[in-house]
PDB file of C-alpha atoms in Angstrom:
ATOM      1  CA  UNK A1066     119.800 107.687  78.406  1.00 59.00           C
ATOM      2  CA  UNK A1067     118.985 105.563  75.455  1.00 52.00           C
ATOM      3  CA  UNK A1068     117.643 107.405  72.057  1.00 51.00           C
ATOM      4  CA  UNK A1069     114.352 105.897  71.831  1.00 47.00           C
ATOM      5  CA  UNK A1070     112.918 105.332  67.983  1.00 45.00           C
ATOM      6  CA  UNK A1071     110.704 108.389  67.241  1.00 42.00           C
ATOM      7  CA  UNK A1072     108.979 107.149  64.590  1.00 43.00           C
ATOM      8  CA  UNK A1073     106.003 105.620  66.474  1.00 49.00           C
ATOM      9  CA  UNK A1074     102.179 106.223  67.349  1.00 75.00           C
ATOM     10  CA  UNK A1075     101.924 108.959  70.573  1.00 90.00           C
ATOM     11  CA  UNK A1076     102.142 106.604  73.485  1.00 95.00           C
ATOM     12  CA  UNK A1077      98.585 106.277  76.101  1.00 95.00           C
ATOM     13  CA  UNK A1078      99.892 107.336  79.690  1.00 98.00           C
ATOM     14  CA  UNK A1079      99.066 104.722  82.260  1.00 97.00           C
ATOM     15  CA  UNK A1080      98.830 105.833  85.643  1.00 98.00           C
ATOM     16  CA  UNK A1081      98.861 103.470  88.483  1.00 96.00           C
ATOM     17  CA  UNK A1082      97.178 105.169  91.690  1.00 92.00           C
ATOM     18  CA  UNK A1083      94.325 104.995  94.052  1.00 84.00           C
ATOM     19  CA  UNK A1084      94.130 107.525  97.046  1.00 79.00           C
ATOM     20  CA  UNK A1085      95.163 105.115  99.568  1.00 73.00           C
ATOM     21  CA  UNK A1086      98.905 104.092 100.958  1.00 71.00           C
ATOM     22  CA  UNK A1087      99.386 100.282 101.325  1.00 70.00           C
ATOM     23  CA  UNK A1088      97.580  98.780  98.319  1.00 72.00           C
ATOM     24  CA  UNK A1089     100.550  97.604  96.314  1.00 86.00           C
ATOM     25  CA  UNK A1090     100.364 100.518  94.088  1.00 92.00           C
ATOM     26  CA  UNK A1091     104.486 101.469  93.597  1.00 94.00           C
ATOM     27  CA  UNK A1092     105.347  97.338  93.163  1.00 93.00           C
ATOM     28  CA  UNK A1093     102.681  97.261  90.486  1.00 94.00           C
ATOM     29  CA  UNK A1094     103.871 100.621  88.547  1.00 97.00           C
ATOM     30  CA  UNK A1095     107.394  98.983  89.131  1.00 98.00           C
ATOM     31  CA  UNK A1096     106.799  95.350  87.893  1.00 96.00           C
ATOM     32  CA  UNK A1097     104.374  96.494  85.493  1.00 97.00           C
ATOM     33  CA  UNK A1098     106.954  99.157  83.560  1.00 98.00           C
ATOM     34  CA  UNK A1099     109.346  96.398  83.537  1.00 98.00           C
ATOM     35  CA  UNK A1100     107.215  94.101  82.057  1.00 97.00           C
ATOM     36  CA  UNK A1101     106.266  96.292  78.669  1.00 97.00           C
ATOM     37  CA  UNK A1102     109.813  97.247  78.792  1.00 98.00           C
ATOM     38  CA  UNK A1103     110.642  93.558  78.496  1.00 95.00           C
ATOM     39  CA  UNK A1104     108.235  92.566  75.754  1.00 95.00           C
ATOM     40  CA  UNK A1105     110.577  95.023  73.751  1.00 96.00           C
ATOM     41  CA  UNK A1106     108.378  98.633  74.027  1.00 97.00           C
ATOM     42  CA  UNK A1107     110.591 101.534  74.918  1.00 98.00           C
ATOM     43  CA  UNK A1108     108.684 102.496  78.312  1.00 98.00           C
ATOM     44  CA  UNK A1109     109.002 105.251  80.716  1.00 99.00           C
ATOM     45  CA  UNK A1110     108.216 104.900  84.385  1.00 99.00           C
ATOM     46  CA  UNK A1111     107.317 108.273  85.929  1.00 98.00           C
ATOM     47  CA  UNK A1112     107.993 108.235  89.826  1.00 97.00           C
ATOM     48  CA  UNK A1113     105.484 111.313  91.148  1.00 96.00           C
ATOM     49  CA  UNK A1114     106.042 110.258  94.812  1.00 94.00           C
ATOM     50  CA  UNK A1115     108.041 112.394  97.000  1.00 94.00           C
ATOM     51  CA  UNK A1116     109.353 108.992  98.698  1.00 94.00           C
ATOM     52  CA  UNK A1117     110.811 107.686  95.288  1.00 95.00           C
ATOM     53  CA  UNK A1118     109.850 104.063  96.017  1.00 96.00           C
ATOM     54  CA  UNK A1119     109.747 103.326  92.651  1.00 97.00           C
ATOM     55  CA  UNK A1120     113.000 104.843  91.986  1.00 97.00           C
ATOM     56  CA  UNK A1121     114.762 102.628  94.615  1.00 96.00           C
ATOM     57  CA  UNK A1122     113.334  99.523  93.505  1.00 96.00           C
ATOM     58  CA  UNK A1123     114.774  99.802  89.974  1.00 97.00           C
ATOM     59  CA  UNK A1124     118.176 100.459  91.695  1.00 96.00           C
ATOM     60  CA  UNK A1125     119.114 104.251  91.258  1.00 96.00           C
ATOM     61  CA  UNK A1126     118.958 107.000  93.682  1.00 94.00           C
ATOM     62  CA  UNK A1127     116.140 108.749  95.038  1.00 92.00           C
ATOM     63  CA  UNK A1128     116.246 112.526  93.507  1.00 82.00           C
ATOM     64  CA  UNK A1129     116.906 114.751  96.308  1.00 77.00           C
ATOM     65  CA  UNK A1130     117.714 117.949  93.813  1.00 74.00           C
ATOM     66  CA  UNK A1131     115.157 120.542  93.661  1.00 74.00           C
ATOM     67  CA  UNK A1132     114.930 121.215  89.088  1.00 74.00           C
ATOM     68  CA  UNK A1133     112.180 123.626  89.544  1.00 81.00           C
ATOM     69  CA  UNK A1134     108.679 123.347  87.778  1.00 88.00           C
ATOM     70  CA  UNK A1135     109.960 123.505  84.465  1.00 86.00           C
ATOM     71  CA  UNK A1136     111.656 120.038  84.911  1.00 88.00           C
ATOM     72  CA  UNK A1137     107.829 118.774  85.108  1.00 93.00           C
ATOM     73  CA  UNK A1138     106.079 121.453  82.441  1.00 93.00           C
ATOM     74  CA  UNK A1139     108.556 121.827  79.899  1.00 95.00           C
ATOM     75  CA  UNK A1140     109.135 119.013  77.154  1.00 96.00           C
ATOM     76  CA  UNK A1141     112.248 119.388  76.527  1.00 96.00           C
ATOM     77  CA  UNK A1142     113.311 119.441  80.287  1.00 94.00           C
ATOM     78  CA  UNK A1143     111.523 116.776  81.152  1.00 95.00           C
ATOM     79  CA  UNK A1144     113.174 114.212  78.872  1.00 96.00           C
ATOM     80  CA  UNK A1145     116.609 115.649  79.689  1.00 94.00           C
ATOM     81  CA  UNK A1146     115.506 114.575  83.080  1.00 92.00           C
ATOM     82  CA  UNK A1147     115.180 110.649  81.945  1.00 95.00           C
ATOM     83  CA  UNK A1148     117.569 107.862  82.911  1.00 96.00           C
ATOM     84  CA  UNK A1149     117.704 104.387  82.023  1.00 97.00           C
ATOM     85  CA  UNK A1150     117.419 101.628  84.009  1.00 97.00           C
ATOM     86  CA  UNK A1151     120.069 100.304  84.992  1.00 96.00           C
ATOM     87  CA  UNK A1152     119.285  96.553  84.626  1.00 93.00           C
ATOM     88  CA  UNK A1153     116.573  96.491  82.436  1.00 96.00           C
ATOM     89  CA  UNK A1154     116.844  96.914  78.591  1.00 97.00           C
ATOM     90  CA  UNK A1155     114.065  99.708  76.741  1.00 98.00           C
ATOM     91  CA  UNK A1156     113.458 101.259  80.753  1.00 99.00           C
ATOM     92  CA  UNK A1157     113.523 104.975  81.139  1.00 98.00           C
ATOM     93  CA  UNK A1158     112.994 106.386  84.671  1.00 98.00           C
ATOM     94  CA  UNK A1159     112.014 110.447  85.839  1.00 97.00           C
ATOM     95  CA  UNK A1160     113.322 109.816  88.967  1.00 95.00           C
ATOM     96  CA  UNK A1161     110.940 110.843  92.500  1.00 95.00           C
ATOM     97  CA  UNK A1162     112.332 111.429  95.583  1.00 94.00           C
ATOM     98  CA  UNK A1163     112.696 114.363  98.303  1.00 92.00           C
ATOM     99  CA  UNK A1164     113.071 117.140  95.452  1.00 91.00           C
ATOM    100  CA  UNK A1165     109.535 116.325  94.214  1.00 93.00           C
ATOM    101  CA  UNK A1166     108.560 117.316  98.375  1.00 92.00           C
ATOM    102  CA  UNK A1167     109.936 121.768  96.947  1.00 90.00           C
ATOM    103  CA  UNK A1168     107.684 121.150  93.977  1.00 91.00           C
ATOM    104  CA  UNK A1169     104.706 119.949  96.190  1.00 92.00           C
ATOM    105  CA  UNK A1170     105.429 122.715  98.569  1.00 91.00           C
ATOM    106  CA  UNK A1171     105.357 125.040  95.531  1.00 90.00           C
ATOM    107  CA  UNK A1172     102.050 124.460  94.178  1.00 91.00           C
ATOM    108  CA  UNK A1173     100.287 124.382  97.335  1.00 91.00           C
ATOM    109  CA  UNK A1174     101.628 128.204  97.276  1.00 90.00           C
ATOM    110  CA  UNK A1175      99.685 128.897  94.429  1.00 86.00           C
ATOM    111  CA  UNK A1176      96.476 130.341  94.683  1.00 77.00           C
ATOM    112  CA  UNK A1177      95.140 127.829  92.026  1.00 81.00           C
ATOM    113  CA  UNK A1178      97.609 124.812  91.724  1.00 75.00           C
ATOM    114  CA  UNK A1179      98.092 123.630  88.554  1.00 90.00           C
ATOM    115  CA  UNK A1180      97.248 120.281  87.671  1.00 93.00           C
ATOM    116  CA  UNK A1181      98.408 119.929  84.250  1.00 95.00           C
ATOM    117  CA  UNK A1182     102.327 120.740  84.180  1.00 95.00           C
ATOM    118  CA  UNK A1183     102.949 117.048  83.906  1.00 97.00           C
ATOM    119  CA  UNK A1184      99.886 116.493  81.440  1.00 97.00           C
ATOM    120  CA  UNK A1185     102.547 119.193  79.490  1.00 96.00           C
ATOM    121  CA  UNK A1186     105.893 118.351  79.989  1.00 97.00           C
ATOM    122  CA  UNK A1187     105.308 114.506  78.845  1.00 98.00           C
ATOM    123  CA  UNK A1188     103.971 115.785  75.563  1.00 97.00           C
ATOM    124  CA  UNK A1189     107.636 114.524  74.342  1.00 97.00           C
ATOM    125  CA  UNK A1190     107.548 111.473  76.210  1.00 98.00           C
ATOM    126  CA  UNK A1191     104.785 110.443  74.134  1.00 97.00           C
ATOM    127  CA  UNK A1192     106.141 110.165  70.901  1.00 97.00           C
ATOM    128  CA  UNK A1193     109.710 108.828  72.220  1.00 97.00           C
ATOM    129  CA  UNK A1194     107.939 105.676  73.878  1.00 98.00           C
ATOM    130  CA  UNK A1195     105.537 103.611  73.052  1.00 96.00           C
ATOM    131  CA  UNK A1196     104.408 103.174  76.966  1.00 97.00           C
ATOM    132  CA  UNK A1197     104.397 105.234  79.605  1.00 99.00           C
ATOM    133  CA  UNK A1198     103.489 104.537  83.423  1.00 99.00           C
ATOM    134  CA  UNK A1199     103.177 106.977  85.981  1.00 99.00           C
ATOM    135  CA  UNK A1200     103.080 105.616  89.814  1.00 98.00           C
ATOM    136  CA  UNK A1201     101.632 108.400  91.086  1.00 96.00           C
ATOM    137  CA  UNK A1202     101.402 109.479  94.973  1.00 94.00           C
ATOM    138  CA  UNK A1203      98.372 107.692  97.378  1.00 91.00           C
ATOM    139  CA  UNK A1204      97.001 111.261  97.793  1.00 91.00           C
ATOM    140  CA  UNK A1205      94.951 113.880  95.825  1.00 93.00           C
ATOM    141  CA  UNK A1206      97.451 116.582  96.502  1.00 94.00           C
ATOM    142  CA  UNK A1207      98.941 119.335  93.784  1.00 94.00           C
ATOM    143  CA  UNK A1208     101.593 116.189  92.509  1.00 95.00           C
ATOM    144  CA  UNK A1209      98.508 113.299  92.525  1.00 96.00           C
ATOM    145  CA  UNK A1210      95.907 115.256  90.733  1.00 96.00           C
ATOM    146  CA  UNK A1211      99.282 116.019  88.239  1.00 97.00           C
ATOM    147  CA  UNK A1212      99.273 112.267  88.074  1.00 97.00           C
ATOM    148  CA  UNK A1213      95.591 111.942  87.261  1.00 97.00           C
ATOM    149  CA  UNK A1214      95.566 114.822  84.874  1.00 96.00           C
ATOM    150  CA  UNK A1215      98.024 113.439  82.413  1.00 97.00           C
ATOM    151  CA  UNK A1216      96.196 109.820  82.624  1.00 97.00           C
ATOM    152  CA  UNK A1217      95.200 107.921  79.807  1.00 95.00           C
ATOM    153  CA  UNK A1218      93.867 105.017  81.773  1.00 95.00           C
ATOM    154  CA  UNK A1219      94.050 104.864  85.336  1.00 94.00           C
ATOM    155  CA  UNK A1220      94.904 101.503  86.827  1.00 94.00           C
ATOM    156  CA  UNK A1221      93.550 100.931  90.184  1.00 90.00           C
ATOM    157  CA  UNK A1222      95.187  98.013  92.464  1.00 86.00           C
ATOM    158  CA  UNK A1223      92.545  96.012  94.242  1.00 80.00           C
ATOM    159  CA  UNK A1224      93.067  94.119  97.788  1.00 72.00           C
ATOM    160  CA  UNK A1225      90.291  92.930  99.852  1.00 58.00           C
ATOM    161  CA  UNK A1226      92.229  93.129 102.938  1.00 53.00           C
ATOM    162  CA  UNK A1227      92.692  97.096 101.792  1.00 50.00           C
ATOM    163  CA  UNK A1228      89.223  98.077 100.043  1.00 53.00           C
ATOM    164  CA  UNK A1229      88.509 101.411 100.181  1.00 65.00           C
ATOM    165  CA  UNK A1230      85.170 102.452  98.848  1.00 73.00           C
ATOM    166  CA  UNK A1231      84.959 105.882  99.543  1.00 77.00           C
ATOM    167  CA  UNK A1232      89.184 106.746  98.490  1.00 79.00           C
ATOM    168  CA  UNK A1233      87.894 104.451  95.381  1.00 82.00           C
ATOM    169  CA  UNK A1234      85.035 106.870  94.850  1.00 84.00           C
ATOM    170  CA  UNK A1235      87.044 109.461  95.482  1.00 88.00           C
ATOM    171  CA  UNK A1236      90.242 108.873  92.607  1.00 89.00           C
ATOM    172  CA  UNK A1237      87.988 107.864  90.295  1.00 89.00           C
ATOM    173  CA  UNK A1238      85.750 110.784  90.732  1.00 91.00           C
ATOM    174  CA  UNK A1239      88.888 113.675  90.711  1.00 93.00           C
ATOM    175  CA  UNK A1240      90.254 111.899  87.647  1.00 93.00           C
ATOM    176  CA  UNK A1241      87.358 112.156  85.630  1.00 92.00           C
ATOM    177  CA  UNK A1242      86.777 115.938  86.669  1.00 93.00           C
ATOM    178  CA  UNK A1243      90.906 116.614  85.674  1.00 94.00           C
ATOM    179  CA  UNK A1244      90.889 114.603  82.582  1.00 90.00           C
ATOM    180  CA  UNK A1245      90.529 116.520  79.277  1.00 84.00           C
ATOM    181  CA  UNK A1246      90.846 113.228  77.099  1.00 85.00           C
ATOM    182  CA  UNK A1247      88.560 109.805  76.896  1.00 87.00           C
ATOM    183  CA  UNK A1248      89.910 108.107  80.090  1.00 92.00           C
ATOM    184  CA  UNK A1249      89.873 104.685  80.660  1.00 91.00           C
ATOM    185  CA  UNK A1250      89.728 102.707  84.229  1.00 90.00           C
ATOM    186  CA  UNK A1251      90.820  99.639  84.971  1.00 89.00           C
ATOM    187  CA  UNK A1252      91.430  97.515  87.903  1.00 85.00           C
ATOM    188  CA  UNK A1253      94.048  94.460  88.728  1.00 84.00           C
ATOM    189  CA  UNK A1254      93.316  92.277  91.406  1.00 80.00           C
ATOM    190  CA  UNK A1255      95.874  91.544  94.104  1.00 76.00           C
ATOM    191  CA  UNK A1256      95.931  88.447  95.436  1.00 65.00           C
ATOM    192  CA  UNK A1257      97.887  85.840  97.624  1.00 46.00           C
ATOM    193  CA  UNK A1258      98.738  87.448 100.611  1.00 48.00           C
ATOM    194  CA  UNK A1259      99.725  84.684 103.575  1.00 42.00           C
ATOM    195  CA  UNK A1260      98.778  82.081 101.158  1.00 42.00           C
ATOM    196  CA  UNK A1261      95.175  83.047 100.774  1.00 42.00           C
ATOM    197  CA  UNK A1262      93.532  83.507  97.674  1.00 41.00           C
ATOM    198  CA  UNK A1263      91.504  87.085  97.452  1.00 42.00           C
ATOM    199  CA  UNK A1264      88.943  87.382  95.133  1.00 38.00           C
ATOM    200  CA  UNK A1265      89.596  90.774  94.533  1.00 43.00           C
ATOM    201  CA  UNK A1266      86.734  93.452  94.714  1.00 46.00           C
ATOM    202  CA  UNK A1267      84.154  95.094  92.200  1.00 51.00           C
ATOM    203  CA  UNK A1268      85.270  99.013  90.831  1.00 56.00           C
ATOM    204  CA  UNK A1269      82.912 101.356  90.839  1.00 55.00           C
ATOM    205  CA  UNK A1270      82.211 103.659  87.869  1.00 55.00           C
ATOM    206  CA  UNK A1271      85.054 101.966  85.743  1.00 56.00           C
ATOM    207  CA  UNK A1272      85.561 100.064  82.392  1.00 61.00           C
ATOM    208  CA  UNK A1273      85.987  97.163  84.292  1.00 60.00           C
ATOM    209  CA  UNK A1274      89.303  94.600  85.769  1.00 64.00           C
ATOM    210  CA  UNK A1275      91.998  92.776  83.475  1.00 69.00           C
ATOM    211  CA  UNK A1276      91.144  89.227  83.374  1.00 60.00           C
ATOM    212  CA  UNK A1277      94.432  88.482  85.443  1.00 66.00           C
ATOM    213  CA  UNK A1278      95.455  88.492  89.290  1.00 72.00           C
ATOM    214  CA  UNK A1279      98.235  89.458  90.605  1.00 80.00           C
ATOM    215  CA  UNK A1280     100.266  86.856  93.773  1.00 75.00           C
ATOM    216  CA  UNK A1281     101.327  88.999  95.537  1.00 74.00           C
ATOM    217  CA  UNK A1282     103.823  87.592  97.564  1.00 85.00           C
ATOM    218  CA  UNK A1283     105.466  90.225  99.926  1.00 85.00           C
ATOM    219  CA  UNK A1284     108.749  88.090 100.485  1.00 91.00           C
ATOM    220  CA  UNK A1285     109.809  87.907  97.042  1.00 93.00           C
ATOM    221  CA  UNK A1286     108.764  91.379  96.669  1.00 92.00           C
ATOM    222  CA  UNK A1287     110.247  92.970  99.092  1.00 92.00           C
ATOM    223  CA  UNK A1288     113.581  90.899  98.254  1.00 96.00           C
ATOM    224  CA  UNK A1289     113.412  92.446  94.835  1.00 96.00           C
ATOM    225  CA  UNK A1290     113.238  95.516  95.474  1.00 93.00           C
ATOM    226  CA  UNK A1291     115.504  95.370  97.838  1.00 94.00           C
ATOM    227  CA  UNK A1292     118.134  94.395  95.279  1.00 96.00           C
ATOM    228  CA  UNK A1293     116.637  97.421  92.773  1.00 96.00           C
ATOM    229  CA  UNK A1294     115.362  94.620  90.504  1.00 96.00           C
ATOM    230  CA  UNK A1295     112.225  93.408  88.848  1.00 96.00           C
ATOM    231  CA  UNK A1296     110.422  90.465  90.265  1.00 95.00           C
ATOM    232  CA  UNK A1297     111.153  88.409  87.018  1.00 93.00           C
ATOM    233  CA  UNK A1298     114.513  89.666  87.265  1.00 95.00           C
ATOM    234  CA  UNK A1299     115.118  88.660  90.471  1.00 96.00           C
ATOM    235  CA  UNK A1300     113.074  85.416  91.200  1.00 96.00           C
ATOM    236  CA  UNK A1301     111.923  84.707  87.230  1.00 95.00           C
ATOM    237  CA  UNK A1302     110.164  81.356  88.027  1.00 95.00           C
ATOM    238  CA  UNK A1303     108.045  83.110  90.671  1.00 94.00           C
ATOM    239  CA  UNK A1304     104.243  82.770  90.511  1.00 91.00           C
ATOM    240  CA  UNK A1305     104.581  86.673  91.368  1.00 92.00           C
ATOM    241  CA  UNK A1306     106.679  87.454  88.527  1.00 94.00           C
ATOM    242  CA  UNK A1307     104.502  85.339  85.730  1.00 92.00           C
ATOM    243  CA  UNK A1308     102.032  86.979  87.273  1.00 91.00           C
ATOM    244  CA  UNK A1309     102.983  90.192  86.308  1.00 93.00           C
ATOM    245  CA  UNK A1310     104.292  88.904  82.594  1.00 93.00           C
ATOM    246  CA  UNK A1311     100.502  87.991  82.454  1.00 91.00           C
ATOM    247  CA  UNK A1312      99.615  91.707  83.540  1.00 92.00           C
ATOM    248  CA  UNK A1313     101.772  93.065  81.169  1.00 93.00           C
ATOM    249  CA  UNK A1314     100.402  91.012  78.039  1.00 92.00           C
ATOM    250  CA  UNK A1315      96.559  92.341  79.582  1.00 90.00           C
ATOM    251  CA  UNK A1316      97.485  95.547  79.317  1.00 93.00           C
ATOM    252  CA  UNK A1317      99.434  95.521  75.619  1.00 93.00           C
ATOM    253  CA  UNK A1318      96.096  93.614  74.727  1.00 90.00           C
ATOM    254  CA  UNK A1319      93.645  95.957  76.429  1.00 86.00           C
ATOM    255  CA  UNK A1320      95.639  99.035  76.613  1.00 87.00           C
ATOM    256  CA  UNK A1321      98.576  99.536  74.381  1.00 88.00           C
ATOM    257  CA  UNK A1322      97.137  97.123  71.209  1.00 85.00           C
ATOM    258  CA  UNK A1323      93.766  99.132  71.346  1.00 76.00           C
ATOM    259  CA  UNK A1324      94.724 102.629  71.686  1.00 65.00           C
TER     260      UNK A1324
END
């Protein structure tokens, strides 16, 4: 793994979730990790999903090696843990996959499940990088309130064709009970799908959406990340991968800039 600068302000954790599957929520973590990572921040992308989507998609394997709760609670551990990326320059990855299914199982045996090992363990994460983005899990189990816990902002993808009110409600309401810090919400607009422009949908109880769209086109996408790539890696003069440079340069502005 590369040796990050240390000397640098502690890094705001970003986590990308919303307690609902299907919303474009692992390609957006994914694309949007790359993206900081590109505009030359040292970033880390934490996969908290027990399918390791967002492991795949940069290329490297899906963790299937049970490291035990200290690999999430203790510092130290959990930066030993860290890879890099293997095509994309200043991109750490904690790696998800079937292992993080043990740790699930693990909490859910405690009586009282604790929701801030990760919150913890990436106490050293945030001084080594100066971004940090966490796709977390489309459920508010043991390993998604973990995600929501640790969250400096919480970025919520939008689709009209997948609105959910009520699991809206619902991820913005646990997040704000688990967060001990001044937590900002967010949400990016999805849009494109079949060629149709979505206008994206209004967030309840939040600071608001970035002023930029995402087109999400699910051919490109899916070809990316079949290839372990980036969209702007893969298909760089893609609408879908400016669009996610534009995200990017939202989020330094609105996120990183003003923290």
């Amino acid at each position: 793994m590369r040796q990050p600068s240390s000397a640098q302000t502690t890094a705001p954790v970003i986590v990308v979730g919303n307690n609902k599957g299907g919303i474009g929520r692992t390609v957006t973590a994914v694309n949007l990790a790359a993206t900081l990572a590109l505009s030359g921040r040292r970033t880390l992308l934490v996969d908290l999903d027990p399918k390791g989507d967002a492991t795949a998609a940069l290329g490297l394997a899906r963790d299937g090696t049970w490291r035990g709760i200290e690999s999430i609670e203790h510092p130290e551990t959990f930066l030993a843990s860290c890879v890099s990326a293997p095509s994309t320059d200043n991109l750490d990855v904690w790696t998800g996959g079937p292992a993080l299914e043990e740790l699930q199982a693990e909490l859910w045996r405690e009586t009282d499940p604790r929701v801030h090992l990760l919150d913890h363990g990436l106490s050293g994460a945030r001084q080594r990088y100066r971004s940090i983005v966490v796709d977390a899990p489309p459920a508010l189990d043991p390993l998604g309130c973990n995600a929501l816990a640790a969250a400096n902002v919480l970025l919520i993808p939008l689709s009209g064709a997948a609105f959910s009110v009520a699991a809206l409600e619902e991820t913005i309401g646990m997040a704000r009970e688990l967060c001990q810090r001044s937590l900002k919400i967010l949400g990016v607009r999805l849009g494109i799908r079949d060629g149709v422009d979505e206008v994206g949908v209004a967030l309840p109880g939040s600071s608001g959406t970035l002023d930029c769209s995402i087109a999400y086109d699910a051919e490109t996408l899916l070809e990316a990340t079949e290839r372990g790539l980036p969209v702007f890696e893969y298909a760089p003069t893609s609408r879908v991968a400016r669009s996610f440079v534009e995200l990017g340069r939202e989020v330094i502005r609105k996120v990183l800039e003003a923290a």
